[in-house]
Amino acid sequence: QGKTYQFKLVLLGESAVGKSSLVMRFVKDHFDEYRESTIGAAFLAQTISLDDNTTVKFEIWDTAGQERYKSLAPMYYRNANCAVVVYDITQAASLEKAKAWVNELQRQADPNIVIALAGNKCDLDSRRAVETETAQEYADEAGLLFFETSAKSAHNVTQLFTSIAKKMPLD
Ligand code: GDP
Ligand code: MG
């Protein structure tokens, strides 16, 4: 008879960085090469058991990255307890976009929001355009959790969500 905690999690980041793929990997342990792009936003839920007594249930809002949906984002992050901001390690511009999302969250979202930065597509190391150290340094400065992930290989996907769960206030 353990305790269950429920949190709202929002995914943000440029289009095609792999937000929906990370959610699919986490929730269904599945990867699609030809995933259709998200329209508006999609909702999924997944639970993590932290130990015998604690379960964290994430209500996940996967937003569309396209500019034309940008005005909808505040609706999803306004009540969010945690956020995963995603960039693609092969696209340097996607890290700049991720930084802009982090700034927006730090200014406009709940002051206690837990934010994780995910450098996705780390299976494509031969096409890497963002060094791990560069992103890690930024994440440390901005106070973010940081993982390089691959929705394709599943590398660090569970770790990403588990570390968020562990950073949430459980009382
Ligand atoms: P979103 O627009 O951010 O939701 O991105 P999607 O999840 O739709 O993914 C965009 C494209 O990148 C799709 O073709 C995915 O198959 C591909 N993709 C997503 N994650 C990865 C990954 O970790 N590695 C590789 N190689 N491709 C990925
Ligand atoms: Mg998507």
CSV table of C-alpha atoms and ligand atoms in Angstrom, one decimal:
chain,number,residue,atom,x,y,z
A,1,GLN,CA,0.0,0.0,0.0
A,2,GLY,CA,2.6,2.6,-1.2
A,3,LYS,CA,2.0,6.1,-2.1
A,4,THR,CA,1.3,7.4,-5.6
A,5,TYR,CA,2.3,10.9,-6.7
A,6,GLN,CA,1.0,12.5,-9.8
A,7,PHE,CA,2.8,15.1,-11.8
A,8,LYS,CA,2.1,17.0,-15.1
A,9,LEU,CA,5.1,16.8,-17.4
A,10,VAL,CA,5.4,18.9,-20.7
A,11,LEU,CA,7.8,18.2,-23.6
A,12,LEU,CA,9.1,21.2,-25.5
A,13,GLY,CA,11.7,21.7,-28.2
A,14,GLU,CA,12.1,22.3,-31.9
A,15,SER,CA,10.2,20.2,-34.4
A,16,ALA,CA,11.7,16.8,-35.3
A,17,VAL,CA,14.2,16.6,-32.4
A,18,GLY,CA,12.4,13.5,-31.2
A,19,LYS,CA,10.0,14.6,-28.5
A,20,SER,CA,7.2,12.2,-29.5
A,21,SER,CA,9.7,9.4,-30.0
A,22,LEU,CA,11.1,9.9,-26.5
A,23,VAL,CA,7.5,9.6,-25.1
A,24,MET,CA,6.8,6.5,-27.2
A,25,ARG,CA,10.0,4.9,-26.0
A,26,PHE,CA,9.2,5.7,-22.4
A,27,VAL,CA,5.5,4.8,-22.5
A,28,LYS,CA,5.4,2.0,-25.0
A,29,ASP,CA,9.1,1.0,-25.3
A,30,HIS,CA,8.7,1.3,-29.0
A,31,PHE,CA,10.4,3.3,-31.8
A,32,ASP,CA,9.1,4.3,-35.3
A,33,GLU,CA,11.4,5.6,-38.0
A,34,TYR,CA,8.4,7.2,-39.7
A,35,ARG,CA,6.5,8.9,-36.9
A,36,GLU,CA,3.8,11.3,-38.0
A,37,SER,CA,4.3,14.8,-36.6
A,38,THR,CA,2.3,15.8,-33.7
A,39,ILE,CA,-0.7,18.1,-34.3
A,40,GLY,CA,-1.3,20.5,-31.4
A,41,ALA,CA,-0.4,18.2,-28.5
A,42,ALA,CA,-0.8,14.6,-27.4
A,43,PHE,CA,-1.4,13.2,-24.0
A,44,LEU,CA,-0.1,10.0,-22.5
A,45,ALA,CA,0.5,8.6,-19.0
A,46,GLN,CA,3.2,6.5,-17.5
A,47,THR,CA,4.2,5.4,-14.0
A,48,ILE,CA,7.6,4.8,-12.5
A,49,SER,CA,8.2,2.8,-9.3
A,50,LEU,CA,10.9,4.4,-7.4
A,51,ASP,CA,11.0,1.8,-4.6
A,52,ASP,CA,8.6,-0.5,-2.8
A,53,ASN,CA,6.6,2.4,-1.5
A,54,THR,CA,6.6,5.2,-4.0
A,55,THR,CA,5.1,5.4,-7.4
A,56,VAL,CA,5.3,8.5,-9.6
A,57,LYS,CA,2.7,8.9,-12.3
A,58,PHE,CA,3.5,11.3,-15.1
A,59,GLU,CA,0.7,12.9,-17.1
A,60,ILE,CA,2.7,13.7,-20.3
A,61,TRP,CA,1.9,16.5,-22.6
A,62,ASP,CA,3.8,16.1,-25.9
A,63,THR,CA,3.6,19.4,-27.7
A,64,ALA,CA,4.0,20.1,-31.4
A,65,GLY,CA,7.3,22.1,-32.1
A,66,GLN,CA,6.1,24.0,-35.1
A,67,GLU,CA,6.1,27.8,-34.9
A,68,ARG,CA,2.4,27.9,-35.7
A,69,TYR,CA,1.6,26.1,-32.5
A,70,LYS,CA,3.9,28.1,-30.3
A,71,SER,CA,1.1,30.3,-28.9
A,72,LEU,CA,-0.4,27.1,-27.4
A,73,ALA,CA,2.6,26.1,-25.4
A,74,PRO,CA,1.8,28.3,-22.3
A,75,MET,CA,-1.4,26.4,-22.0
A,76,TYR,CA,0.6,23.2,-21.5
A,77,TYR,CA,3.5,24.5,-19.4
A,78,ARG,CA,1.4,26.8,-17.2
A,79,ASN,CA,0.4,24.0,-14.7
A,80,ALA,CA,3.3,21.7,-15.4
A,81,ASN,CA,5.3,20.4,-12.5
A,82,CYS,CA,8.2,19.3,-14.7
A,83,ALA,CA,9.4,19.8,-18.3
A,84,VAL,CA,11.7,17.9,-20.7
A,85,VAL,CA,13.3,20.4,-23.2
A,86,VAL,CA,14.7,18.4,-26.1
A,87,TYR,CA,17.3,19.2,-28.7
A,88,ASP,CA,19.0,17.1,-31.4
A,89,ILE,CA,22.7,16.5,-30.9
A,90,THR,CA,23.2,16.7,-34.7
A,91,GLN,CA,21.5,20.1,-35.0
A,92,ALA,CA,23.3,23.0,-33.2
A,93,ALA,CA,20.4,25.4,-33.8
A,94,SER,CA,18.1,23.0,-31.9
A,95,LEU,CA,20.1,23.6,-28.7
A,96,GLU,CA,19.6,27.4,-29.1
A,97,LYS,CA,15.9,26.8,-29.5
A,98,ALA,CA,16.0,24.6,-26.3
A,99,LYS,CA,17.7,27.4,-24.4
A,100,ALA,CA,14.9,29.8,-25.5
A,101,TRP,CA,12.3,27.3,-24.1
A,102,VAL,CA,14.2,27.1,-20.9
A,103,ASN,CA,14.3,30.9,-20.6
A,104,GLU,CA,10.6,31.0,-21.2
A,105,LEU,CA,9.9,28.3,-18.6
A,106,GLN,CA,12.1,30.0,-16.0
A,107,ARG,CA,10.3,33.3,-16.6
A,108,GLN,CA,6.7,32.1,-17.1
A,109,ALA,CA,6.1,28.6,-15.6
A,110,ASP,CA,5.7,27.6,-12.0
A,111,PRO,CA,8.9,28.8,-10.1
A,112,ASN,CA,9.3,25.2,-8.7
A,113,ILE,CA,9.2,23.5,-12.1
A,114,VAL,CA,11.8,20.8,-12.5
A,115,ILE,CA,13.4,21.1,-15.9
A,116,ALA,CA,15.5,18.4,-17.7
A,117,LEU,CA,17.5,19.0,-20.9
A,118,ALA,CA,17.6,16.0,-23.3
A,119,GLY,CA,20.2,15.9,-26.1
A,120,ASN,CA,18.4,13.3,-28.2
A,121,LYS,CA,19.6,11.2,-31.2
A,122,CYS,CA,22.9,10.3,-29.4
A,123,ASP,CA,22.9,7.1,-31.5
A,124,LEU,CA,24.0,9.5,-34.4
A,125,ASP,CA,27.3,10.3,-32.8
A,126,SER,CA,29.1,10.4,-36.1
A,127,ARG,CA,26.9,13.4,-37.1
A,128,ARG,CA,27.3,15.1,-33.7
A,129,ALA,CA,27.2,19.0,-33.8
A,130,VAL,CA,26.9,19.7,-30.1
A,131,GLU,CA,29.6,18.5,-27.7
A,132,THR,CA,28.4,16.8,-24.5
A,133,GLU,CA,30.5,19.2,-22.4
A,134,THR,CA,29.0,22.3,-24.0
A,135,ALA,CA,25.4,21.2,-23.2
A,136,GLN,CA,26.4,19.9,-19.7
A,137,GLU,CA,28.0,23.3,-18.8
A,138,TYR,CA,24.9,25.1,-20.0
A,139,ALA,CA,22.6,22.7,-18.0
A,140,ASP,CA,24.7,23.2,-14.9
A,141,GLU,CA,24.6,27.0,-15.2
A,142,ALA,CA,20.8,27.0,-15.8
A,143,GLY,CA,20.2,24.4,-13.0
A,144,LEU,CA,18.8,21.7,-15.3
A,145,LEU,CA,19.0,17.9,-15.2
A,146,PHE,CA,20.9,16.8,-18.3
A,147,PHE,CA,21.0,13.5,-20.3
A,148,GLU,CA,22.0,12.6,-23.8
A,149,THR,CA,19.3,10.2,-25.0
A,150,SER,CA,18.3,8.0,-27.9
A,151,ALA,CA,14.7,7.2,-28.5
A,152,LYS,CA,16.0,4.8,-31.1
A,153,SER,CA,18.4,2.8,-29.0
A,154,ALA,CA,16.6,3.6,-25.7
A,155,HIS,CA,19.8,4.9,-24.2
A,156,ASN,CA,19.1,7.0,-21.1
A,157,VAL,CA,15.4,7.3,-21.7
A,158,THR,CA,14.3,5.6,-18.5
A,159,GLN,CA,17.1,7.3,-16.6
A,160,LEU,CA,15.9,10.7,-17.8
A,161,PHE,CA,12.4,10.2,-16.5
A,162,THR,CA,13.5,8.5,-13.3
A,163,SER,CA,15.9,11.3,-12.4
A,164,ILE,CA,13.0,13.8,-12.9
A,165,ALA,CA,10.8,11.6,-10.6
A,166,LYS,CA,13.5,11.6,-7.9
A,167,LYS,CA,13.8,15.3,-8.1
A,168,MET,CA,10.1,15.9,-7.6
A,169,PRO,CA,8.9,16.9,-4.1
A,170,LEU,CA,7.5,13.7,-2.6
A,171,ASP,CA,5.9,14.2,0.8
B,1,GDP,P1,9.2,15.6,-32.7
B,1,GDP,O1,8.7,16.5,-33.8
B,1,GDP,O2,10.1,16.4,-31.8
B,1,GDP,O3,8.1,15.0,-31.9
B,1,GDP,O4,10.1,14.4,-33.3
B,1,GDP,P2,9.6,12.9,-33.7
B,1,GDP,O5,9.6,12.1,-32.5
B,1,GDP,O6,8.4,13.0,-34.6
B,1,GDP,O7,10.9,12.5,-34.5
B,1,GDP,C1,11.4,13.1,-35.7
B,1,GDP,C2,12.2,12.2,-36.5
B,1,GDP,O8,13.4,11.8,-35.8
B,1,GDP,C3,11.5,10.8,-36.8
B,1,GDP,O9,11.9,10.4,-38.1
B,1,GDP,C4,12.1,9.9,-35.8
B,1,GDP,O10,12.1,8.5,-36.2
B,1,GDP,C5,13.6,10.4,-35.6
B,1,GDP,N1,14.1,10.2,-34.3
B,1,GDP,C6,13.5,10.5,-33.1
B,1,GDP,N2,14.3,10.1,-32.1
B,1,GDP,C7,15.5,9.6,-32.6
B,1,GDP,C8,16.7,9.0,-32.1
B,1,GDP,O11,16.9,9.0,-30.9
B,1,GDP,N3,17.6,8.6,-33.0
B,1,GDP,C9,17.4,8.7,-34.4
B,1,GDP,N4,18.4,8.2,-35.1
B,1,GDP,N5,16.3,9.2,-34.9
B,1,GDP,C10,15.3,9.6,-34.1
B,2,MG,MG,6.0,15.3,-32.0
